[in-house]
């Protein structure tokens, strides 16, 4: 009797001592709530972008690189729920936030008939040094959930980051132009031939990272690139 009740008592004590908090507003989560409280879920700025109508994220890439179609789940702002979510995901060791966002976005994408069959979901990679520091790629859980929803293969070993970008930003533009080997590279330039790739990232600001990744994907011939991200800066 005591043995079966003990875990429940420990759970109750844990709930009192370490209550689950909303990653959006820090409020205490109630039974049935996960990651975000109901209020934050209702207030979170959804883009409602899809893969048929032209949207603001598509326009980011016009004239720069041929992305077939792009969409993102949320609008990012300097304050608020989305910023708090992404901050916890990236810097507070909360990779499950990516699962939450990936499940959410994935459930709408799997019913989006304008998105063709996706063969590979590929995350924007971290440099191995950064990956060791953080312990995980913050896009991995998001990408894995999207791949699951779309019945695609999640591949995090094809696209690699060749340099740590922090060292890059410290150098001048001229230095980079003279010594500029690409920031991203494709390990295998055959495997993606004739395939539809969904490139995934966390927050799009200028689109430069996704542009560089797409360029690397195009070192394989006949690849179609689609983009899905958690959020964009409007
Ligand atoms: Zn909240």
mmCIF file of N, CA and C and ligand atoms in Angstrom, residues 22-27 29 36-41 81, ligand 1:
data_model
loop_
_atom_site.group_PDB
_atom_site.id
_atom_site.type_symbol
_atom_site.label_atom_id
_atom_site.label_comp_id
_atom_site.label_asym_id
_atom_site.label_seq_id
_atom_site.Cartn_x
_atom_site.Cartn_y
_atom_site.Cartn_z
ATOM 1 N N UNK A 22 4.753 28.364 -16.883
ATOM 2 C CA UNK A 22 4.544 28.704 -18.293
ATOM 3 C C UNK A 22 5.817 29.355 -18.821
ATOM 4 N N UNK A 23 6.317 28.868 -19.966
ATOM 5 C CA UNK A 23 7.533 29.454 -20.549
ATOM 6 C C UNK A 23 7.246 30.801 -21.212
ATOM 7 N N UNK A 24 5.977 31.126 -21.353
ATOM 8 C CA UNK A 24 5.629 32.407 -21.973
ATOM 9 C C UNK A 24 5.538 33.531 -20.959
ATOM 10 N N UNK A 25 4.935 33.255 -19.790
ATOM 11 C CA UNK A 25 4.660 34.346 -18.847
ATOM 12 C C UNK A 25 5.041 34.001 -17.417
ATOM 13 N N UNK A 26 5.577 32.788 -17.205
ATOM 14 C CA UNK A 26 6.028 32.391 -15.867
ATOM 15 C C UNK A 26 4.889 32.064 -14.894
ATOM 16 N N UNK A 27 3.663 32.079 -15.358
ATOM 17 C CA UNK A 27 2.542 31.721 -14.479
ATOM 18 C C UNK A 27 2.586 30.219 -14.203
ATOM 19 N N UNK A 29 1.472 26.502 -14.186
ATOM 20 C CA UNK A 29 0.639 25.719 -15.103
ATOM 21 C C UNK A 29 -0.306 24.832 -14.316
ATOM 22 N N UNK A 36 2.941 26.064 -22.269
ATOM 23 C CA UNK A 36 2.311 27.381 -22.221
ATOM 24 C C UNK A 36 0.987 27.303 -21.477
ATOM 25 N N UNK A 37 0.665 28.371 -20.748
ATOM 26 C CA UNK A 37 -0.641 28.431 -20.094
ATOM 27 C C UNK A 37 -1.705 28.737 -21.152
ATOM 28 N N UNK A 38 -2.942 28.549 -20.793
ATOM 29 C CA UNK A 38 -4.044 28.746 -21.749
ATOM 30 C C UNK A 38 -4.083 30.182 -22.266
ATOM 31 N N UNK A 39 -3.807 31.127 -21.362
ATOM 32 C CA UNK A 39 -3.824 32.535 -21.757
ATOM 33 C C UNK A 39 -2.770 32.809 -22.840
ATOM 34 N N UNK A 40 -1.541 32.307 -22.622
ATOM 35 C CA UNK A 40 -0.476 32.505 -23.607
ATOM 36 C C UNK A 40 -0.812 31.817 -24.930
ATOM 37 N N UNK A 41 -1.372 30.617 -24.844
ATOM 38 C CA UNK A 41 -1.766 29.918 -26.076
ATOM 39 C C UNK A 41 -2.751 30.733 -26.891
ATOM 40 N N UNK A 81 5.730 36.503 -25.396
ATOM 41 C CA UNK A 81 5.653 35.044 -25.256
ATOM 42 C C UNK A 81 6.674 34.347 -26.154
HETATM 43 ZN ZN1 LIG B 1 1.591 31.979 -19.901
#
